[in-house]
Each structure stands twice: as structure tokens, then as C-alpha cells.
mmCIF file of C-alpha atoms in Angstrom:
data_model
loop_
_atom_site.group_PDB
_atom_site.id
_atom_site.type_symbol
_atom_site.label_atom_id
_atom_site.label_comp_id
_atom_site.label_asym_id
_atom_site.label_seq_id
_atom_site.Cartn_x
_atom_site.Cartn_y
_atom_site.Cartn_z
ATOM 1 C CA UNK U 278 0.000 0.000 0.000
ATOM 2 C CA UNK U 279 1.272 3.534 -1.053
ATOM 3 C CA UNK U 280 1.709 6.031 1.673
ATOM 4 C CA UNK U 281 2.881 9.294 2.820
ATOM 5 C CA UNK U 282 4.317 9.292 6.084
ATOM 6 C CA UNK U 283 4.155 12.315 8.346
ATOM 7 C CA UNK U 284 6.458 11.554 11.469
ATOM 8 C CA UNK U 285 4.324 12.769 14.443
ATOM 9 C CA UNK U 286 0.577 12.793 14.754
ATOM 10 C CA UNK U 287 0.824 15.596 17.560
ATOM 11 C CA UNK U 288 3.193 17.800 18.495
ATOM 12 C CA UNK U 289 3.942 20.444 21.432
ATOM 13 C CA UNK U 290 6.468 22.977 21.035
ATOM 14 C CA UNK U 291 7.179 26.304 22.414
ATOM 15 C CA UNK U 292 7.207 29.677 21.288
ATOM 16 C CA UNK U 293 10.864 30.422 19.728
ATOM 17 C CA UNK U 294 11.671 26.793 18.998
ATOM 18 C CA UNK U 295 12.770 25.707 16.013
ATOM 19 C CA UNK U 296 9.953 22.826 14.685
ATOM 20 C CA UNK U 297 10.840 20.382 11.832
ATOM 21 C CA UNK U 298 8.340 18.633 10.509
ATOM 22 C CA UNK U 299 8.859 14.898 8.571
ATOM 23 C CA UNK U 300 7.062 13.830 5.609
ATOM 24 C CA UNK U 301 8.370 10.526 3.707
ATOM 25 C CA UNK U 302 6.491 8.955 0.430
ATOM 26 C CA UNK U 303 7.179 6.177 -1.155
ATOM 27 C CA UNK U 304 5.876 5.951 -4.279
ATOM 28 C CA UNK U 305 8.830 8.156 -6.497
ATOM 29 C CA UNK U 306 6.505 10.892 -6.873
ATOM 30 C CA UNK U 307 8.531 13.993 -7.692
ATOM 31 C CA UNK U 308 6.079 16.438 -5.931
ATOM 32 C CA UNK U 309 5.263 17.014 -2.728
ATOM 33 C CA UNK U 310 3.425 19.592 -0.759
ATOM 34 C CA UNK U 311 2.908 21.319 2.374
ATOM 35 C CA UNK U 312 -0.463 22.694 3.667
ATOM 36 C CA UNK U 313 -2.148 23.778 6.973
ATOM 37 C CA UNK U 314 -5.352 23.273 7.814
ATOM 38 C CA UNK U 315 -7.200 25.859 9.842
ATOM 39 C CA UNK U 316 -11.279 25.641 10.352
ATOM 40 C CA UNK U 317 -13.545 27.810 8.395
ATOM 41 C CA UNK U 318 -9.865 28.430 5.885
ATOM 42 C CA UNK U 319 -9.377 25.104 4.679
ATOM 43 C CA UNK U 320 -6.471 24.341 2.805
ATOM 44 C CA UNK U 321 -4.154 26.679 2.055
ATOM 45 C CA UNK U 322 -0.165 25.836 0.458
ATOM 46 C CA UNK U 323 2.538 27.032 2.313
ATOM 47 C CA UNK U 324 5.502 25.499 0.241
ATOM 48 C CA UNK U 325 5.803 22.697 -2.762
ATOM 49 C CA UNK U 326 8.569 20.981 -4.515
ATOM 50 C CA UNK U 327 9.080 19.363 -7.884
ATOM 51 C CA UNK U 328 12.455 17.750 -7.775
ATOM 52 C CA UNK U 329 14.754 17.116 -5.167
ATOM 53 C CA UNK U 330 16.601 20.027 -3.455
ATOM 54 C CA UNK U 331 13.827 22.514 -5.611
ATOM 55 C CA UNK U 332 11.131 24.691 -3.691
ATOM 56 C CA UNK U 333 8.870 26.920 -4.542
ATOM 57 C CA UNK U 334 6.953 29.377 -2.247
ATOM 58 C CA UNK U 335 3.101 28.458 -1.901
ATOM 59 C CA UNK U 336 0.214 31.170 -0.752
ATOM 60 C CA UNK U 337 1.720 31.773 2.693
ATOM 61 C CA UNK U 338 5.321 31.033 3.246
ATOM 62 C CA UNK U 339 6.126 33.428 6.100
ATOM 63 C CA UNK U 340 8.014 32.241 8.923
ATOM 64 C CA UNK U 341 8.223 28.850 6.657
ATOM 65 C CA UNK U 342 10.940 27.216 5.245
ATOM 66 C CA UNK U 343 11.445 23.562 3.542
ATOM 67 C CA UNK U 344 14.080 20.937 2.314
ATOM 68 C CA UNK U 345 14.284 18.521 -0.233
ATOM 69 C CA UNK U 346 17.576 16.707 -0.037
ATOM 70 C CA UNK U 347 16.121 13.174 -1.019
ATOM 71 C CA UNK U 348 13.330 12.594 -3.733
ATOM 72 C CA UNK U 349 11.561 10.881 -0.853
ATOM 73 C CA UNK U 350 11.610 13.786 2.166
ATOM 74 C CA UNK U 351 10.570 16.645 1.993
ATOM 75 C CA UNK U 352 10.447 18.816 5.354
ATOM 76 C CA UNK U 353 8.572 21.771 6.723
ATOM 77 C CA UNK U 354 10.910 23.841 8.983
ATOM 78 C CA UNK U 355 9.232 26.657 11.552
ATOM 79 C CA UNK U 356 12.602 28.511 12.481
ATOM 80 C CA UNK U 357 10.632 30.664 14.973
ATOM 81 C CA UNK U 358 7.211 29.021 16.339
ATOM 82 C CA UNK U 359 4.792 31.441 17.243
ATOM 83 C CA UNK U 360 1.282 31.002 18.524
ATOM 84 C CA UNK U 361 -0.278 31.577 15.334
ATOM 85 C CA UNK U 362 1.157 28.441 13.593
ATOM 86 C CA UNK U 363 -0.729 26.483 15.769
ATOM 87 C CA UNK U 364 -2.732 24.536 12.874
ATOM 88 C CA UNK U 365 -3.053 21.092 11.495
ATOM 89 C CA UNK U 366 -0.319 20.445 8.785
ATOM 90 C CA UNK U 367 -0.652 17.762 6.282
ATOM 91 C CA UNK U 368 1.918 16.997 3.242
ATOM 92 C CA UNK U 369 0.928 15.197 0.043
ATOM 93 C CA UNK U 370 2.984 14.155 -2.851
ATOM 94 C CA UNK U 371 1.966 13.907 -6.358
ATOM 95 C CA UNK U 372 3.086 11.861 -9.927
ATOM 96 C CA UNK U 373 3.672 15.216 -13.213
ATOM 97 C CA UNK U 374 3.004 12.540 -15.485
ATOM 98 C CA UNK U 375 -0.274 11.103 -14.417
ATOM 99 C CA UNK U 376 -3.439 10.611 -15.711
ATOM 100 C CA UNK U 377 -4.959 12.905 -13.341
ATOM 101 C CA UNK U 378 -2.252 14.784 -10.925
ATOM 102 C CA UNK U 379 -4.490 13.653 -7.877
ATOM 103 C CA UNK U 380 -2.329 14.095 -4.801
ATOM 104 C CA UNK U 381 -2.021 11.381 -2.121
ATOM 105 C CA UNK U 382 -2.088 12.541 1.097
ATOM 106 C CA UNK U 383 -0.258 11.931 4.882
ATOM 107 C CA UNK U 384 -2.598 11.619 8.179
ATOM 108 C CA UNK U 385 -1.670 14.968 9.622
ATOM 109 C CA UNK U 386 0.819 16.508 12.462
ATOM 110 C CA UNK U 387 -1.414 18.500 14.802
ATOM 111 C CA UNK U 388 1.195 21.509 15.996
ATOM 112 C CA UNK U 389 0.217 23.174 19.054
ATOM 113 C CA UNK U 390 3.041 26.229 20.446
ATOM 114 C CA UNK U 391 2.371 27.323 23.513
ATOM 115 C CA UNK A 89 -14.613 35.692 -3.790
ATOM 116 C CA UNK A 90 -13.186 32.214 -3.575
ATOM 117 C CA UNK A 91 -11.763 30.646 -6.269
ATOM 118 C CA UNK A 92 -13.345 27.168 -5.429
ATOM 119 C CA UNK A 93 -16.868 27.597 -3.145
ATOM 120 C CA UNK A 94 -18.712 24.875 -1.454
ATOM 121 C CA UNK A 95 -21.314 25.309 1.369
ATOM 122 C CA UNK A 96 -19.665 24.890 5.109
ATOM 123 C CA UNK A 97 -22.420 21.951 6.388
ATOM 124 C CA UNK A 98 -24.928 19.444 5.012
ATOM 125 C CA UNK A 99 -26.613 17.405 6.786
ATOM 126 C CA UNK A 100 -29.053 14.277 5.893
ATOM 127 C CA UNK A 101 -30.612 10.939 7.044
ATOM 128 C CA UNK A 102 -29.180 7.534 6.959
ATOM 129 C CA UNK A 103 -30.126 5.796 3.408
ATOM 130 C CA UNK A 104 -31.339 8.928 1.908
ATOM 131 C CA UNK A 105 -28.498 10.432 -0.786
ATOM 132 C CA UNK A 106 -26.313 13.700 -0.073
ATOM 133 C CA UNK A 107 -25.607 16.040 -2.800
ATOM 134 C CA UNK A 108 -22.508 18.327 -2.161
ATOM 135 C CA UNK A 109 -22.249 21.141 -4.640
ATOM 136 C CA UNK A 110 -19.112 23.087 -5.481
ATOM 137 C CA UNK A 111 -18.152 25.743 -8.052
ATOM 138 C CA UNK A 112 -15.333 26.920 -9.854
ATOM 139 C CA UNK A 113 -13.982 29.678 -11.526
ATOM 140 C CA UNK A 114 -11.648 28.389 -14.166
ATOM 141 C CA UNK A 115 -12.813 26.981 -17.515
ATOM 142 C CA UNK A 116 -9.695 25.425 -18.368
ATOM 143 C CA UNK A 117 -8.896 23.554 -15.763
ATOM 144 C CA UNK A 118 -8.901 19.720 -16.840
ATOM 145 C CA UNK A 119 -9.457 17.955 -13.955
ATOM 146 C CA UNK A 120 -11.828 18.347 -10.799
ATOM 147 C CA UNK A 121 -11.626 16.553 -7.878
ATOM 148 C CA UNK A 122 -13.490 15.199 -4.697
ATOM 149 C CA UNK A 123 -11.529 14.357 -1.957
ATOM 150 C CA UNK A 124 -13.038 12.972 1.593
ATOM 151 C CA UNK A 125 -11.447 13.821 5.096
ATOM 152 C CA UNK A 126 -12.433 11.352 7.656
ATOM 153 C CA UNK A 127 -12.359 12.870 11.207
ATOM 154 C CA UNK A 128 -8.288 13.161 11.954
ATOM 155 C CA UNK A 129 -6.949 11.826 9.422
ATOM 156 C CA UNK A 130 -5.750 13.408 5.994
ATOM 157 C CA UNK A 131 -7.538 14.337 2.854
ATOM 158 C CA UNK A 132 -8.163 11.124 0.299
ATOM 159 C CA UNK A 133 -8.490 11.093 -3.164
ATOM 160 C CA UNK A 134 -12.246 9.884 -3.834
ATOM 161 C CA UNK A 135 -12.763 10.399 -7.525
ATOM 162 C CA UNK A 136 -11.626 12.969 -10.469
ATOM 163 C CA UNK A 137 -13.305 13.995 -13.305
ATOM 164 C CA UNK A 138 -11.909 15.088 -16.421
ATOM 165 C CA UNK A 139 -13.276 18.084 -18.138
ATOM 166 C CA UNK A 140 -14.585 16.792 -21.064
ATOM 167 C CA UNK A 141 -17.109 14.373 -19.431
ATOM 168 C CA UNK A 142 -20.487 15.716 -17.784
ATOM 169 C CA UNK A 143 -21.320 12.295 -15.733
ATOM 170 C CA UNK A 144 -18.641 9.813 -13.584
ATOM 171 C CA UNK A 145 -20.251 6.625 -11.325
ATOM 172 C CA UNK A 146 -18.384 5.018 -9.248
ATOM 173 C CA UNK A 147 -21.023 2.734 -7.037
ATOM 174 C CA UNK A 148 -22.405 4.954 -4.432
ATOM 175 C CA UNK A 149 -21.074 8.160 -5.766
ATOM 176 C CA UNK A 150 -22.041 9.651 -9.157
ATOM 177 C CA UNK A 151 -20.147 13.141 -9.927
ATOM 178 C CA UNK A 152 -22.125 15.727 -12.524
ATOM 179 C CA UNK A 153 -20.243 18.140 -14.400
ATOM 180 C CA UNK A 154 -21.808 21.462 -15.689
ATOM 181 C CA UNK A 155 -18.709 23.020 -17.486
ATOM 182 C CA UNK A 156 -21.436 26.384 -19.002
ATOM 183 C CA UNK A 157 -22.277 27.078 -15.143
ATOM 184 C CA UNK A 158 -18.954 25.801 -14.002
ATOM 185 C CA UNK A 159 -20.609 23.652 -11.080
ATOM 186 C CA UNK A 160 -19.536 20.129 -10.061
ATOM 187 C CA UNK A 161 -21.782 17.995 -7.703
ATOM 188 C CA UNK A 162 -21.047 14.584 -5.383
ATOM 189 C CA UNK A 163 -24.042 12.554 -5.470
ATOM 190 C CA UNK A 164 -23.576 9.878 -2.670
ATOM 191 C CA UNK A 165 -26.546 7.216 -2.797
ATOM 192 C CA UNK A 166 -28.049 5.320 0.401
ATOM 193 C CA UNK A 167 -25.578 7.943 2.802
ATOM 194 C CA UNK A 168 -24.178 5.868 5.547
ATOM 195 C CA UNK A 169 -22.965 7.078 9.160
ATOM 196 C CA UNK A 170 -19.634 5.704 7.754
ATOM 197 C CA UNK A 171 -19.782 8.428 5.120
ATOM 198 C CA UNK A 172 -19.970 11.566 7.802
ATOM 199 C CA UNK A 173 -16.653 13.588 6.884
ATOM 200 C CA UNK A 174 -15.235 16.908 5.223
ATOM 201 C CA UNK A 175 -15.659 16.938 1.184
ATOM 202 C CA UNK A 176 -13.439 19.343 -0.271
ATOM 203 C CA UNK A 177 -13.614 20.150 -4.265
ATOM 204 C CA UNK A 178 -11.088 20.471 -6.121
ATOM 205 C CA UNK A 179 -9.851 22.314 -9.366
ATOM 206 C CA UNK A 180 -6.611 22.195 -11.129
ATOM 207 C CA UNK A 181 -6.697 25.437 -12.786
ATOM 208 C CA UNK A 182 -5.000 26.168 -16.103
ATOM 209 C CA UNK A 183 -4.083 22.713 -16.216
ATOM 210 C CA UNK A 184 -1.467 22.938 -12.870
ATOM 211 C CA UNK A 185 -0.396 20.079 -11.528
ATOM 212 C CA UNK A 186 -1.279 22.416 -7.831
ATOM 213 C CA UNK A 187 -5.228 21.827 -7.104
ATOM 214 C CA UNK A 188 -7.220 24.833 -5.660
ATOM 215 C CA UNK A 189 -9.390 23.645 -2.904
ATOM 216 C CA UNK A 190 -12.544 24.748 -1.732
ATOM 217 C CA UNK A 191 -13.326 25.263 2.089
ATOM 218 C CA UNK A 192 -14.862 21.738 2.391
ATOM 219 C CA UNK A 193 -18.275 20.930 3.077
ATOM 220 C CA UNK A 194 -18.756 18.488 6.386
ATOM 221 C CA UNK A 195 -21.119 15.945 5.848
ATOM 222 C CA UNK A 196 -23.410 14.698 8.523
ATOM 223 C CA UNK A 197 -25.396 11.687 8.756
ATOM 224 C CA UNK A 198 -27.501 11.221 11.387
ATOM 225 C CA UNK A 199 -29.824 8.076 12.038
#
């Protein structure tokens, strides 16, 4: 069975720290995504990549950053947390030559900073 | 106004069929999507459409396509409690590999 792995399914952190964020796939996709889920705002894409070590800024970056070393990681990074990143943060990974570009999706990591 | 708009809530009977309604802004995108979020857990692909087709049926769920009103629709038959999640529509706009999602529409099914 195909999956996207996100590493934690909840996470604590503090204001300041420095968060990283894991998401593995194994299925040779060469995109992969990061979103955060917020109620009543749905999704909206904070960063995406479409080869390794490649990144491209989504809808709301700030205070955001990502790496792509391996075609099969791809990591969110919070260098500062603040209270307002507090959100549910899924990553999904996609095929460019498909039949329909439908994205496959991890479980979640539900950030709280405190 | 959004790109992609769905209503926030729906809710129906057991065995009766849901109808989730979305539209879209973007008459060349080539594929639109429905993807189900069961409660904590991430979003899963249910079906696609592609642009040139007005009808898809998969079992349960038949999707309708109006490309001159640019309005998609989930019709899930016989709704079970097991079918109580978030529906989010989908467009890939311009023909981007990067869907645009609407806010999602919960679904609840109540006996």
C-alpha cells in the first residue's frame, strides 16, 4: 500500500523553537506539498517541490521554510514558532506525469506552540 | 470571492443520498476533484473527473459536471454514518499540476 508518512501525529512545542516537521512517500513521486489546515480556511499551500533540493513558495510562506535533499523527504521547517502556527499540517505528494495529478495525502501533524 | 466555493455543512438521514455542490472559476482547468477527510486523518483522493465528461459513477457516488455554469456535484446514494466527513472540491486550474481547494463541506449523517 502507497503512503505518505508524516512523522508525528501531535506535536507540542514552544514559542521560539525551532519545529521540523517529517514527511516521507514512497511511491517516487517527484512532488510534494505542504499545507495547513485551519477551520472555516481550509487548505491553504505554504511550500511545494518538484524535484529534489527545488522549492517553490506556496500562498503563505512566512516564517516557513522547507528541504528537499532526497526525492523521498521533503520537510517543513518553523525557524521561529509562534502562537499563530498552531494549525493542522498535512503533506501530500503527487506523480507530473499522471493521468490525473491527484495528490495522495499523509494523516496529519497537529502543531500546538504554547 | 473564492476561487473554489462549497457550502460549510450538510446534513441528511441515513439511506437517503447527499448532494454536495461546489463551483469553480476556471474553464480550463482539466481535472476536478473530490476528496473525503475522515475525522483526523488526511484528505483522500475519492474520484476525479476530467473536463470533457459531464457524468462519472463510481457505485455509491455519481459526480455531474456542468462546465457552461462551471458547477460540479457529489451525489452519494443510500448515505451511511460511515460516510460523515469533510468533502473538499477540487480544481486544477490552467491545467497545474497544484489543485485549488474549496473550504470543504462536512457531511453529517444522522440516524
Amino acid at each position: 500500500d502507497v503512503k505518505v508518512t508524516q512523522s508525528s501525529r501531535y506535536l507540542v512545542k514552544r514559542t521560539g523553537e525551532k519545529v521540523f516537521l517529517e514527511c516521507v512517500q514512497d511511491m517516487d513521486h517527484e512532488n510534494m506539498f505542504w499545507y495547513r489546515q485551519d477551520p472555516g480556511l481550509g487548505l491553504r499551500l505554504i511550500y511545494f517541490s518538484y524535484d529534489v533540493k527545488m522549492k517553490e513558495k506556496g500562498d503563505i510562506p512566512e516564517g516557513y521554510s522547507v528541504s528537499r535533499e532526497k526525492k523521498e523527504r521533503f520537510s517543513l521547517i518553523l525557524e521561529s514558532a509562534s502562537t499563530n502556527q498552531t494549525s493542522m499540517y498535512l503533506c501530500a505528494s503527487s506523480l507530473t506525469d499522471s493521468t490525473s495529478y491527484g495528490y495522495t495525502f499523509g494523516s496529519g501533524t497537529r502543531l500546538t506552540v504554547v | 470571492g473564492e476561487d473554489v466555493e462549497q457550502s460549510l455543512f450538510l446534513s441528511v438521514r441515513e439511506g437517503d443520498s447527499s448532494v454536495i455542490n461546489c463551483t469553480y472559476t476556471d474553464s480550463s482547468s482539466t481535472y476536478l476533484y473530490w476528496y473525503k477527510q475522515e475525522p483526523g486523518a488526511g484528505l483522500q483522493l475519492l474520484t476525479y473527473i476530467f473536463s470533457n465528461m459531464d457524468m462519472k459513477q463510481d457505485q455509491r457516488l455519481t459526480v455531474l459536471l456542468n462546465k457552461k455554469d462551471k458547477h460540479l456535484s457529489l451525489r452519494i446514494a443510500d448515505t451511511q454514518t460511515g460516510d460523515s466527513a469533510i468533502y473538499f472540491c477540487a480544481e486544477n486550474r490552467g491545467g497545474s499540476y497544484i489543485p485549488t481547494f474549496g473550504r470543504g463541506t462536512s457531511l453529517i449523517v444522522h440516524p
